[in-house]
Amino acid sequence: MDISLESISELRRSFEDKLNEQNEEFHPMDLAKINNSDSWLKRFLIHTEGNQEEALSMLWNVCEWRKSFGVNEISESNGTVRIDYLEEGIMFPHGVDKDGKLMFIIRCKLHFKASKDSEECKKCAVYWFERMERLTNGDQITIFFDMMGSGLSNLDMEFTNYLINLLKMYYPAFLNYIIIFEMPWVLNAAFKIIKTWLPAKAVKKIKFLSKHNLNEFVSKESIMVSWGGEDNYKFNFEPETKKVEETKKKVHFAETMEVKNCSGDIRDIVCMPKELKLKINPSEVLTFNKDNSNGYNELMASLTFINDYKDPIAFKIKTTCLVKYKVRPSTGTLMPQESIKVTFVLNGMSIKQTDVMRDKFLVLVIPVGDPKDIAEMWKVQWETKEQHILKCKIFNENETVNTWNSYDQNHNNDLEQKVDRLMKVVTTLEMSNRVLSQHMRYVKFSLYIILLMCLFAFGFFWAIFYHK
């Protein structure tokens, strides 16, 4: 599909207008891509078939997801992804398809759902997607499901659905083909369900292949020995070597204000005093307790912010997971020595200690001269901005809170029901197959007996008539 430069520029302007209107802050690296990369924006327009409104909505949702999921921070060098999972070689990029697109190989027989942390598996998938995007400069990839030797114990519908959603919602125009290689017959029903998750244009990209026709969609040089080819590649995980220039500036589309920096030079940044000006009591750890005072079964935590600076300051609170929490207030100003109580509430969902401990809050603090200009002051790029990172935990470590189900929970329940029905169907088919096999053996045995009896009768009568 041909996308004009005018369409790309229009999408960029629309995003800029929405960003300035809502005063939202996304990751600097993502904003830089939007500002500088025509090819990335072009993918959104291709994915939505040139629809500007849908492309803008998708781009905005992608930026929100990347910020909340911490996509730009996922790396093997900082402990945000399980190295042992990566080293197992369950999934990795290697070789190219017939169109020269990089293949992302998933060796299904090595994956057992119950033996892995599903959230860590999802991080591994995102890690590889990001790494392949950098490796190919955003070119398309082919997902290769190597199903040789796999069975029902390797079936993970939830993870497969997650991969599909990554391609549908967060990695536009990234898919070339989905190759299903040597799929066992017992998984036919599962892939009928999987097809329903895909848009019509993606279903056409699914190719069910075997050793006999693999060369129709995979280049000869990339067909591994185990697939009947000559490529003797053996996976060995190698950390990505990337040199990313660290930058302290945040990218904004709005024009910044000109103010003097600490050395007296005119710049587009403002200096923050080195000493910490915001005191947080009792500590920088949020401990959530059950609160029934308002009639709702909620988990709440509270902290007190105190301005220990000679001038007014402004604060803003961000979180790694927007859908989980409500913060009251999330922004505000404090006069010298003034204090304010900030309340943090966990939204209704099934919450465990391990889920909460992954979450963090970031408190940003800036000094303000005139409280009326706070909105403009937040748009200024700060050379140093006071930051406080708040960690989270639940008071009762063994407590699990069950309140209203979220959309994701309903979706997962529906998925589990489908999987259960699928398992019942497959189990019934296996039992029918065993019964049929037993009947076939009985029929064969009966035929052998009848044949022997016929031969015996023929020999008996032949002997009688021959002697006569």
Coordinates of N, CA, C and O in Angstrom, one line a residue, residues 132-298:
M132 N 14.4 -7.6 17.3 CA 14.2 -7.8 15.9 C 13.9 -6.5 15.2 O 14.4 -6.3 14.0
E133 N 13.1 -5.6 15.8 CA 12.9 -4.3 15.2 C 14.1 -3.5 15.0 O 14.3 -2.9 13.9
R134 N 15.0 -3.6 16.0 CA 16.3 -2.8 15.8 C 17.2 -3.5 14.7 O 17.9 -2.8 14.0
L135 N 17.1 -4.8 14.7 CA 18.0 -5.6 13.8 C 17.5 -5.4 12.4 O 18.4 -5.3 11.5
T136 N 16.3 -5.3 12.1 CA 15.7 -5.2 10.7 C 15.3 -3.8 10.4 O 14.8 -3.6 9.3
N137 N 15.5 -2.8 11.3 CA 15.1 -1.5 11.1 C 13.6 -1.4 10.8 O 13.1 -0.6 10.0
G138 N 12.8 -2.2 11.5 CA 11.4 -2.2 11.4 C 10.8 -3.0 10.3 O 9.6 -2.9 10.0
D139 N 11.6 -3.8 9.6 CA 11.1 -4.6 8.5 C 10.3 -5.7 9.1 O 10.3 -6.1 10.2
Q140 N 9.5 -6.3 8.2 CA 8.6 -7.4 8.6 C 9.3 -8.7 9.1 O 10.5 -8.9 8.6
I141 N 8.7 -9.5 9.9 CA 9.2 -10.8 10.3 C 8.2 -11.9 10.0 O 7.0 -11.6 9.8
T142 N 8.7 -13.1 10.0 CA 7.8 -14.3 9.9 C 7.9 -15.1 11.2 O 9.0 -15.4 11.6
I143 N 6.8 -15.4 11.7 CA 6.7 -16.2 13.0 C 6.7 -17.7 12.5 O 5.7 -18.1 11.8
F144 N 7.6 -18.5 13.0 CA 7.8 -19.9 12.6 C 7.5 -20.8 13.8 O 8.3 -20.8 14.7
F145 N 6.3 -21.4 13.8 CA 6.0 -22.3 14.9 C 6.6 -23.7 14.5 O 6.0 -24.4 13.7
D146 N 7.7 -24.1 15.1 CA 8.2 -25.5 14.9 C 7.5 -26.4 15.9 O 7.8 -26.5 17.1
M147 N 6.6 -27.2 15.3 CA 5.8 -28.0 16.2 C 6.1 -29.5 16.1 O 5.4 -30.4 16.6
M148 N 7.3 -29.8 15.6 CA 7.8 -31.2 15.5 C 7.9 -31.7 16.9 O 8.6 -31.1 17.8
G149 N 7.3 -32.9 17.2 CA 7.5 -33.5 18.5 C 6.6 -32.9 19.6 O 6.8 -33.3 20.8
S150 N 5.8 -31.9 19.3 CA 5.0 -31.3 20.3 C 3.6 -32.0 20.5 O 3.2 -32.7 19.6
G151 N 3.0 -31.7 21.6 CA 1.7 -32.4 21.9 C 0.8 -31.5 22.8 O 1.1 -30.3 22.9
L152 N -0.2 -32.0 23.4 CA -1.1 -31.3 24.2 C -0.4 -30.6 25.4 O -0.8 -29.5 25.8
S153 N 0.6 -31.2 25.9 CA 1.3 -30.7 27.1 C 2.1 -29.4 26.7 O 2.4 -28.6 27.6
N154 N 2.3 -29.2 25.4 CA 3.0 -28.0 25.0 C 2.1 -26.9 24.6 O 2.5 -25.8 24.2
L155 N 0.8 -27.1 24.6 CA -0.2 -26.2 24.1 C -0.4 -25.1 25.1 O -0.7 -25.3 26.3
D156 N -0.2 -23.8 24.7 CA -0.4 -22.6 25.6 C -1.2 -21.6 24.8 O -0.6 -20.7 24.1
M157 N -2.5 -21.7 25.0 CA -3.4 -20.8 24.2 C -3.2 -19.3 24.7 O -3.3 -18.4 23.9
E158 N -3.0 -19.1 26.0 CA -2.9 -17.8 26.5 C -1.6 -17.1 25.9 O -1.7 -15.9 25.5
F159 N -0.5 -17.8 25.8 CA 0.7 -17.1 25.3 C 0.6 -16.9 23.8 O 1.0 -15.9 23.2
T160 N -0.1 -17.9 23.1 CA -0.3 -17.7 21.6 C -1.2 -16.5 21.4 O -0.9 -15.7 20.5
N161 N -2.2 -16.3 22.2 CA -3.1 -15.2 22.1 C -2.4 -13.9 22.4 O -2.6 -12.9 21.7
Y162 N -1.4 -13.9 23.3 CA -0.6 -12.7 23.6 C 0.2 -12.3 22.4 O 0.3 -11.1 22.1
L163 N 0.9 -13.3 21.8 CA 1.7 -13.0 20.6 C 0.8 -12.4 19.5 O 1.3 -11.4 18.8
I164 N -0.4 -12.9 19.3 CA -1.3 -12.4 18.3 C -1.7 -10.9 18.6 O -1.7 -10.1 17.7
N165 N -1.9 -10.7 19.9 CA -2.3 -9.3 20.3 C -1.2 -8.3 20.1 O -1.4 -7.2 19.8
L166 N 0.1 -8.8 20.4 CA 1.2 -7.9 20.1 C 1.2 -7.4 18.7 O 1.5 -6.3 18.4
L167 N 1.0 -8.4 17.8 CA 1.0 -8.0 16.3 C -0.2 -7.2 15.9 O -0.1 -6.3 15.1
K168 N -1.3 -7.5 16.5 CA -2.6 -6.8 16.2 C -2.6 -5.3 16.7 O -3.0 -4.4 16.0
M169 N -2.1 -5.1 18.0 CA -2.3 -3.9 18.7 C -1.0 -3.0 18.8 O -1.2 -1.8 18.9
Y170 N 0.2 -3.6 18.9 CA 1.3 -2.9 19.3 C 2.5 -2.9 18.3 O 3.4 -2.1 18.5
Y171 N 2.5 -3.8 17.4 CA 3.6 -3.8 16.4 C 2.9 -3.8 15.0 O 2.8 -4.9 14.3
P172 N 2.6 -2.6 14.5 CA 1.8 -2.5 13.2 C 2.6 -3.0 12.0 O 3.8 -2.7 12.0
A173 N 2.0 -3.6 11.1 CA 2.6 -4.0 9.8 C 3.9 -4.7 10.0 O 4.9 -4.5 9.3
F174 N 4.0 -5.6 11.0 CA 5.2 -6.2 11.4 C 5.3 -7.7 10.9 O 6.3 -8.3 10.9
L175 N 4.1 -8.2 10.5 CA 4.0 -9.7 10.2 C 4.0 -9.9 8.7 O 3.3 -9.3 8.0
N176 N 4.9 -10.8 8.3 CA 4.9 -11.3 6.9 C 4.1 -12.6 6.7 O 3.1 -12.6 6.0
Y177 N 4.5 -13.6 7.4 CA 3.8 -14.9 7.4 C 3.8 -15.5 8.8 O 4.6 -15.1 9.7
I178 N 2.8 -16.4 9.1 CA 2.8 -17.3 10.2 C 3.0 -18.7 9.6 O 2.1 -19.2 9.0
I179 N 4.1 -19.3 9.9 CA 4.3 -20.7 9.4 C 4.1 -21.7 10.5 O 4.7 -21.6 11.6
I180 N 3.2 -22.7 10.3 CA 3.0 -23.7 11.2 C 3.6 -25.0 10.6 O 3.1 -25.5 9.6
F181 N 4.7 -25.4 11.2 CA 5.5 -26.5 10.7 C 5.2 -27.8 11.4 O 5.4 -27.9 12.6
E182 N 4.8 -28.9 10.6 CA 4.6 -30.2 11.1 C 3.7 -30.2 12.3 O 4.0 -30.7 13.4
M183 N 2.5 -29.7 12.2 CA 1.5 -29.6 13.3 C 0.9 -31.0 13.5 O 0.3 -31.6 12.6
P184 N 0.9 -31.5 14.8 CA 0.2 -32.8 15.1 C -1.3 -32.7 14.9 O -1.9 -31.6 15.2
W185 N -1.9 -33.7 14.5 CA -3.3 -33.7 14.3 C -4.2 -33.4 15.5 O -5.3 -32.8 15.4
V186 N -3.6 -33.7 16.7 CA -4.4 -33.5 17.9 C -4.6 -32.0 18.2 O -5.4 -31.6 19.1
L187 N -3.8 -31.1 17.5 CA -3.8 -29.7 17.8 C -4.6 -28.9 16.7 O -4.7 -27.7 16.7
N188 N -5.3 -29.7 15.8 CA -6.1 -29.1 14.8 C -7.2 -28.2 15.3 O -7.4 -27.1 14.9
A189 N -7.9 -28.7 16.3 CA -9.0 -28.0 16.9 C -8.5 -26.7 17.6 O -9.2 -25.6 17.5
A190 N -7.3 -26.7 18.2 CA -6.7 -25.5 18.8 C -6.5 -24.4 17.8 O -6.8 -23.2 18.1
F191 N -6.0 -24.8 16.6 CA -5.6 -23.7 15.7 C -6.9 -23.2 15.0 O -6.9 -22.1 14.4
K192 N -8.0 -24.0 15.0 CA -9.2 -23.4 14.5 C -9.7 -22.3 15.4 O -10.2 -21.3 14.9
I193 N -9.5 -22.4 16.7 CA -9.8 -21.3 17.7 C -8.8 -20.1 17.4 O -9.2 -19.0 17.4
I194 N -7.5 -20.4 17.3 CA -6.5 -19.4 17.1 C -6.9 -18.6 15.8 O -6.7 -17.3 15.8
K195 N -7.3 -19.2 14.8 CA -7.7 -18.5 13.6 C -8.8 -17.4 13.8 O -8.8 -16.4 13.2
T196 N -9.7 -17.7 14.8 CA -10.7 -16.7 15.0 C -10.2 -15.5 15.7 O -10.9 -14.4 15.7
W197 N -9.0 -15.5 16.3 CA -8.4 -14.4 16.9 C -7.8 -13.4 15.9 O -7.5 -12.3 16.3
L198 N -7.5 -13.9 14.7 CA -6.8 -13.1 13.7 C -7.8 -12.4 12.8 O -8.8 -12.9 12.5
P199 N -7.4 -11.2 12.4 CA -8.2 -10.5 11.3 C -8.1 -11.3 10.0 O -7.2 -12.1 9.8
A200 N -9.0 -11.0 9.2 CA -9.1 -11.8 7.9 C -7.9 -11.8 7.1 O -7.4 -12.8 6.5
K201 N -7.2 -10.6 7.0 CA -6.0 -10.4 6.2 C -4.9 -11.2 6.8 O -3.9 -11.6 6.1
A202 N -4.9 -11.4 8.1 CA -3.8 -12.1 8.8 C -4.0 -13.6 8.6 O -3.0 -14.4 8.5
V203 N -5.3 -14.1 8.5 CA -5.5 -15.5 8.3 C -4.9 -16.0 7.0 O -4.4 -17.1 6.9
K204 N -4.9 -15.1 6.0 CA -4.4 -15.5 4.7 C -2.8 -15.7 4.8 O -2.3 -16.3 3.9
K205 N -2.2 -15.2 5.8 CA -0.8 -15.3 6.0 C -0.4 -16.6 6.7 O 0.8 -16.8 6.8
I206 N -1.3 -17.3 7.2 CA -1.0 -18.6 7.9 C -0.7 -19.7 6.8 O -1.5 -19.9 5.9
K207 N 0.5 -20.3 7.0 CA 0.9 -21.4 6.1 C 1.2 -22.7 6.9 O 2.0 -22.7 7.7
F208 N 0.4 -23.7 6.6 CA 0.7 -25.0 7.2 C 1.6 -25.8 6.3 O 1.2 -26.2 5.2
L209 N 2.8 -26.1 6.8 CA 3.9 -26.7 6.0 C 4.4 -27.9 6.6 O 4.3 -28.1 7.8
S210 N 5.0 -28.8 5.8 CA 5.7 -30.0 6.2 C 7.1 -30.0 5.6 O 7.5 -29.0 4.8
K211 N 7.9 -31.0 5.8 CA 9.2 -31.1 5.2 C 9.1 -31.1 3.7 O 10.1 -30.7 3.0
H212 N 8.0 -31.6 3.1 CA 7.9 -31.8 1.7 C 7.8 -30.4 1.0 O 8.2 -30.3 -0.2
N213 N 7.1 -29.4 1.6 CA 6.9 -28.2 0.9 C 7.4 -27.0 1.7 O 7.0 -25.8 1.4
L214 N 8.3 -27.2 2.6 CA 8.8 -26.1 3.4 C 9.6 -25.1 2.5 O 9.6 -23.9 2.8
N215 N 10.3 -25.6 1.5 CA 11.1 -24.7 0.6 C 10.3 -23.8 -0.2 O 10.8 -22.9 -0.8
E216 N 8.9 -23.9 -0.2 CA 8.1 -23.0 -0.9 C 8.0 -21.6 -0.2 O 7.7 -20.6 -0.8
F217 N 8.3 -21.6 1.2 CA 8.1 -20.4 1.9 C 9.4 -20.0 2.7 O 9.5 -19.0 3.4
V218 N 10.4 -20.9 2.8 CA 11.6 -20.7 3.5 C 12.8 -20.9 2.6 O 12.8 -21.8 1.8
S219 N 13.7 -19.9 2.6 CA 14.9 -20.0 1.7 C 15.7 -21.3 2.0 O 15.8 -21.8 3.2
K220 N 16.2 -21.9 1.0 CA 17.0 -23.2 1.1 C 18.1 -23.1 2.2 O 18.3 -24.0 2.9
E221 N 18.8 -21.9 2.2 CA 19.9 -21.8 3.1 C 19.4 -21.7 4.6 O 20.2 -21.9 5.5
S222 N 18.1 -21.5 4.8 CA 17.6 -21.3 6.2 C 16.9 -22.5 6.7 O 16.4 -22.5 7.8
I223 N 16.8 -23.6 5.9 CA 16.1 -24.8 6.4 C 17.1 -25.6 7.2 O 18.1 -26.1 6.7
M224 N 16.8 -25.7 8.5 CA 17.7 -26.4 9.4 C 17.7 -27.9 9.2 O 16.7 -28.5 8.6
V225 N 18.7 -28.6 9.7 CA 18.9 -30.0 9.5 C 17.7 -30.8 10.1 O 17.1 -31.7 9.5
S226 N 17.2 -30.3 11.2 CA 16.0 -31.0 11.8 C 14.7 -30.9 11.0 O 13.8 -31.6 11.2
W227 N 14.7 -29.9 10.1 CA 13.6 -29.7 9.2 C 13.8 -30.4 7.9 O 12.9 -30.2 7.0
G228 N 14.9 -31.1 7.7 CA 15.2 -31.7 6.4 C 16.1 -30.9 5.5 O 16.2 -31.2 4.3
G229 N 16.7 -29.9 6.1 CA 17.6 -29.0 5.2 C 19.1 -29.2 5.6 O 19.5 -30.3 6.2
E230 N 19.9 -28.2 5.2 CA 21.3 -28.4 5.4 C 21.9 -27.4 6.4 O 23.1 -27.3 6.7
D231 N 21.0 -26.5 7.0 CA 21.5 -25.5 7.9 C 21.7 -26.2 9.3 O 20.7 -26.6 9.9
N232 N 23.0 -26.3 9.7 CA 23.2 -27.0 11.0 C 23.3 -26.0 12.2 O 24.1 -26.3 13.1
Y233 N 22.6 -24.9 12.1 CA 22.6 -23.9 13.2 C 22.2 -24.5 14.5 O 21.2 -25.2 14.6
K234 N 22.9 -24.2 15.6 CA 22.6 -24.5 16.9 C 22.4 -23.2 17.7 O 23.4 -22.4 17.8
F235 N 21.3 -23.1 18.4 CA 21.1 -21.8 19.1 C 22.0 -21.7 20.3 O 22.2 -22.6 21.1
N236 N 22.6 -20.5 20.4 CA 23.4 -20.1 21.6 C 23.1 -18.7 21.9 O 23.4 -17.8 21.0
F237 N 22.5 -18.3 23.0 CA 22.1 -17.0 23.3 C 23.3 -16.0 23.4 O 24.2 -16.3 24.1
E238 N 23.2 -14.9 22.6 CA 24.3 -13.9 22.7 C 23.6 -12.6 23.0 O 22.7 -12.2 22.3
P239 N 24.1 -11.9 24.1 CA 23.5 -10.6 24.5 C 23.6 -9.6 23.3 O 24.5 -9.6 22.6
E240 N 22.6 -8.8 23.2 CA 22.6 -7.8 22.2 C 23.7 -6.7 22.5 O 23.7 -6.2 23.6
T241 N 24.4 -6.4 21.5 CA 25.4 -5.3 21.7 C 24.9 -4.0 21.1 O 24.9 -3.9 19.9
K242 N 24.4 -3.2 21.9 CA 23.8 -1.9 21.4 C 24.4 -0.7 22.2 O 24.6 -0.8 23.4
K243 N 24.7 0.3 21.5 CA 25.3 1.5 22.1 C 24.3 2.6 22.0 O 24.1 3.2 20.9
V244 N 23.5 2.8 23.0 CA 22.5 3.8 23.1 C 23.0 5.0 23.8 O 23.5 4.9 24.9
E245 N 23.0 6.1 23.1 CA 23.4 7.4 23.8 C 22.4 7.8 24.8 O 21.2 8.0 24.5
E246 N 22.9 7.8 26.1 CA 22.0 8.2 27.2 C 21.7 9.7 27.1 O 22.6 10.5 26.8
T247 N 20.5 10.1 27.2 CA 20.1 11.5 27.1 C 19.3 11.9 28.4 O 18.5 11.1 28.8
K248 N 19.5 13.0 28.9 CA 18.8 13.5 30.1 C 17.6 14.3 29.7 O 16.7 14.6 30.5
K249 N 17.5 14.7 28.4 CA 16.4 15.6 28.0 C 15.2 14.8 27.6 O 15.4 13.7 27.0
K250 N 14.0 15.3 27.9 CA 12.8 14.7 27.5 C 12.4 15.4 26.2 O 12.6 16.6 26.0
V251 N 11.8 14.6 25.3 CA 11.4 15.1 24.0 C 9.9 15.6 24.1 O 9.0 14.9 24.6
H252 N 9.7 16.9 23.7 CA 8.4 17.4 23.7 C 8.1 18.1 22.3 O 9.1 18.6 21.7
F253 N 6.9 18.1 21.9 CA 6.6 18.7 20.6 C 6.3 20.2 20.8 O 6.5 21.0 19.8
A254 N 5.8 20.6 22.0 CA 5.6 22.0 22.2 C 6.8 22.8 22.3 O 7.9 22.2 22.7
E255 N 6.8 24.0 22.0 CA 8.0 24.9 22.1 C 8.3 25.1 23.6 O 7.4 25.3 24.4
T256 N 9.6 25.0 23.9 CA 10.0 25.2 25.3 C 10.3 26.7 25.6 O 10.5 27.5 24.7
M257 N 10.3 27.0 26.9 CA 10.5 28.4 27.3 C 12.0 28.7 27.4 O 12.7 27.8 27.7
E258 N 12.4 29.9 27.1 CA 13.8 30.3 27.3 C 13.9 30.8 28.7 O 13.3 31.8 29.0
V259 N 14.8 30.2 29.5 CA 15.2 30.7 30.8 C 16.6 30.5 31.0 O 17.3 29.8 30.2
K260 N 17.2 31.2 32.0 CA 18.6 31.1 32.2 C 18.9 29.9 33.1 O 18.2 29.6 34.0
N261 N 20.0 29.2 32.7 CA 20.4 28.1 33.5 C 21.4 28.5 34.6 O 21.6 29.7 34.8
C262 N 21.9 27.6 35.4 CA 22.7 28.0 36.5 C 23.9 28.8 36.2 O 24.4 29.5 37.1
S263 N 24.5 28.6 35.0 CA 25.7 29.3 34.7 C 25.4 30.7 34.0 O 26.3 31.4 33.7
G264 N 24.1 31.0 33.9 CA 23.7 32.3 33.3 C 23.5 32.3 31.8 O 23.1 33.3 31.3
D265 N 23.7 31.1 31.2 CA 23.5 31.0 29.8 C 22.0 30.8 29.4 O 21.2 30.2 30.2
I266 N 21.6 31.4 28.3 CA 20.2 31.2 27.8 C 20.1 29.8 27.3 O 20.7 29.4 26.3
R267 N 19.2 29.0 27.8 CA 18.9 27.6 27.4 C 17.4 27.3 27.5 O 16.7 28.1 28.0
D268 N 17.0 26.1 27.0 CA 15.6 25.7 27.1 C 15.5 24.8 28.3 O 14.6 24.0 28.3
I269 N 16.3 24.9 29.3 CA 16.2 24.1 30.5 C 16.3 24.9 31.8 O 16.7 26.1 31.7
V270 N 15.8 24.4 32.9 CA 15.9 25.1 34.1 C 16.6 24.2 35.1 O 16.4 23.0 35.1
C271 N 17.3 24.8 36.0 CA 18.1 23.9 37.0 C 17.2 23.7 38.2 O 16.6 24.6 38.7
M272 N 17.3 22.5 38.7 CA 16.7 22.1 40.0 C 17.8 22.1 41.0 O 18.8 21.5 40.8
P273 N 17.6 22.7 42.2 CA 18.6 22.6 43.3 C 18.9 21.1 43.6 O 18.1 20.2 43.5
K274 N 20.2 20.9 43.9 CA 20.6 19.5 44.1 C 20.0 18.9 45.4 O 19.9 17.7 45.4
E275 N 19.7 19.7 46.4 CA 19.2 19.1 47.7 C 17.8 18.7 47.4 O 17.0 19.3 46.7
L276 N 17.4 17.6 48.1 CA 16.0 17.2 48.0 C 15.1 18.2 48.8 O 15.3 18.5 49.9
K277 N 14.0 18.6 48.1 CA 13.1 19.6 48.6 C 11.8 19.1 49.1 O 11.0 19.8 49.7
L278 N 11.5 17.8 48.7 CA 10.2 17.2 49.1 C 10.5 16.1 50.1 O 11.2 15.2 49.8
K279 N 9.9 16.2 51.3 CA 10.0 15.2 52.3 C 8.8 14.3 52.2 O 7.6 14.8 52.0
I280 N 9.0 13.0 52.3 CA 7.9 12.0 52.2 C 7.8 11.2 53.5 O 8.8 10.6 53.8
N281 N 6.7 11.3 54.1 CA 6.5 10.5 55.4 C 5.4 9.6 55.2 O 4.4 9.8 54.6
P282 N 5.5 8.3 55.9 CA 6.6 7.9 56.7 C 7.8 7.4 56.0 O 8.9 7.4 56.6
S283 N 7.7 6.9 54.8 CA 8.8 6.4 54.0 C 8.4 6.4 52.5 O 7.3 6.7 52.2
E284 N 9.4 6.0 51.7 CA 9.1 6.0 50.3 C 8.7 4.5 49.8 O 9.0 4.1 48.8
V285 N 8.0 3.9 50.7 CA 7.4 2.6 50.5 C 5.9 2.6 50.7 O 5.5 3.0 51.8
L286 N 5.1 2.3 49.7 CA 3.6 2.3 49.9 C 3.2 1.0 50.4 O 3.4 0.0 49.8
T287 N 2.6 1.0 51.6 CA 2.1 -0.2 52.2 C 0.6 -0.2 52.2 O -0.1 0.6 52.9
F288 N 0.0 -1.1 51.3 CA -1.5 -1.1 51.1 C -2.2 -1.9 52.2 O -1.8 -3.1 52.5
N289 N -3.2 -1.3 52.8 CA -4.0 -2.0 53.8 C -5.4 -2.0 53.4 O -5.9 -1.1 52.6
K290 N -6.2 -3.0 53.9 CA -7.6 -3.1 53.5 C -8.4 -2.0 54.3 O -8.2 -1.7 55.5
D291 N -9.3 -1.3 53.5 CA -10.0 -0.2 54.1 C -11.5 -0.4 53.8 O -11.9 -0.4 52.6
N292 N -12.3 -0.6 54.8 CA -13.8 -0.8 54.6 C -14.6 0.4 55.1 O -15.8 0.3 55.2
S293 N -13.9 1.5 55.4 CA -14.6 2.6 56.0 C -15.6 3.3 55.0 O -16.6 3.8 55.5
N294 N -15.4 3.2 53.7 CA -16.3 3.8 52.8 C -17.3 2.8 52.2 O -18.0 3.1 51.2
G295 N -17.4 1.6 52.7 CA -18.3 0.6 52.2 C -17.8 -0.2 51.1 O -18.5 -1.1 50.7
Y296 N -16.6 0.0 50.7 CA -16.0 -0.8 49.6 C -14.8 -1.5 50.1 O -14.1 -1.1 51.1
N297 N -14.6 -2.7 49.6 CA -13.5 -3.5 50.0 C -12.3 -3.1 49.2 O -12.0 -3.7 48.1
E298 N -11.5 -2.2 49.6 CA -10.4 -1.6 48.9 C -9.1 -1.7 49.6 O -9.1 -1.8 50.9

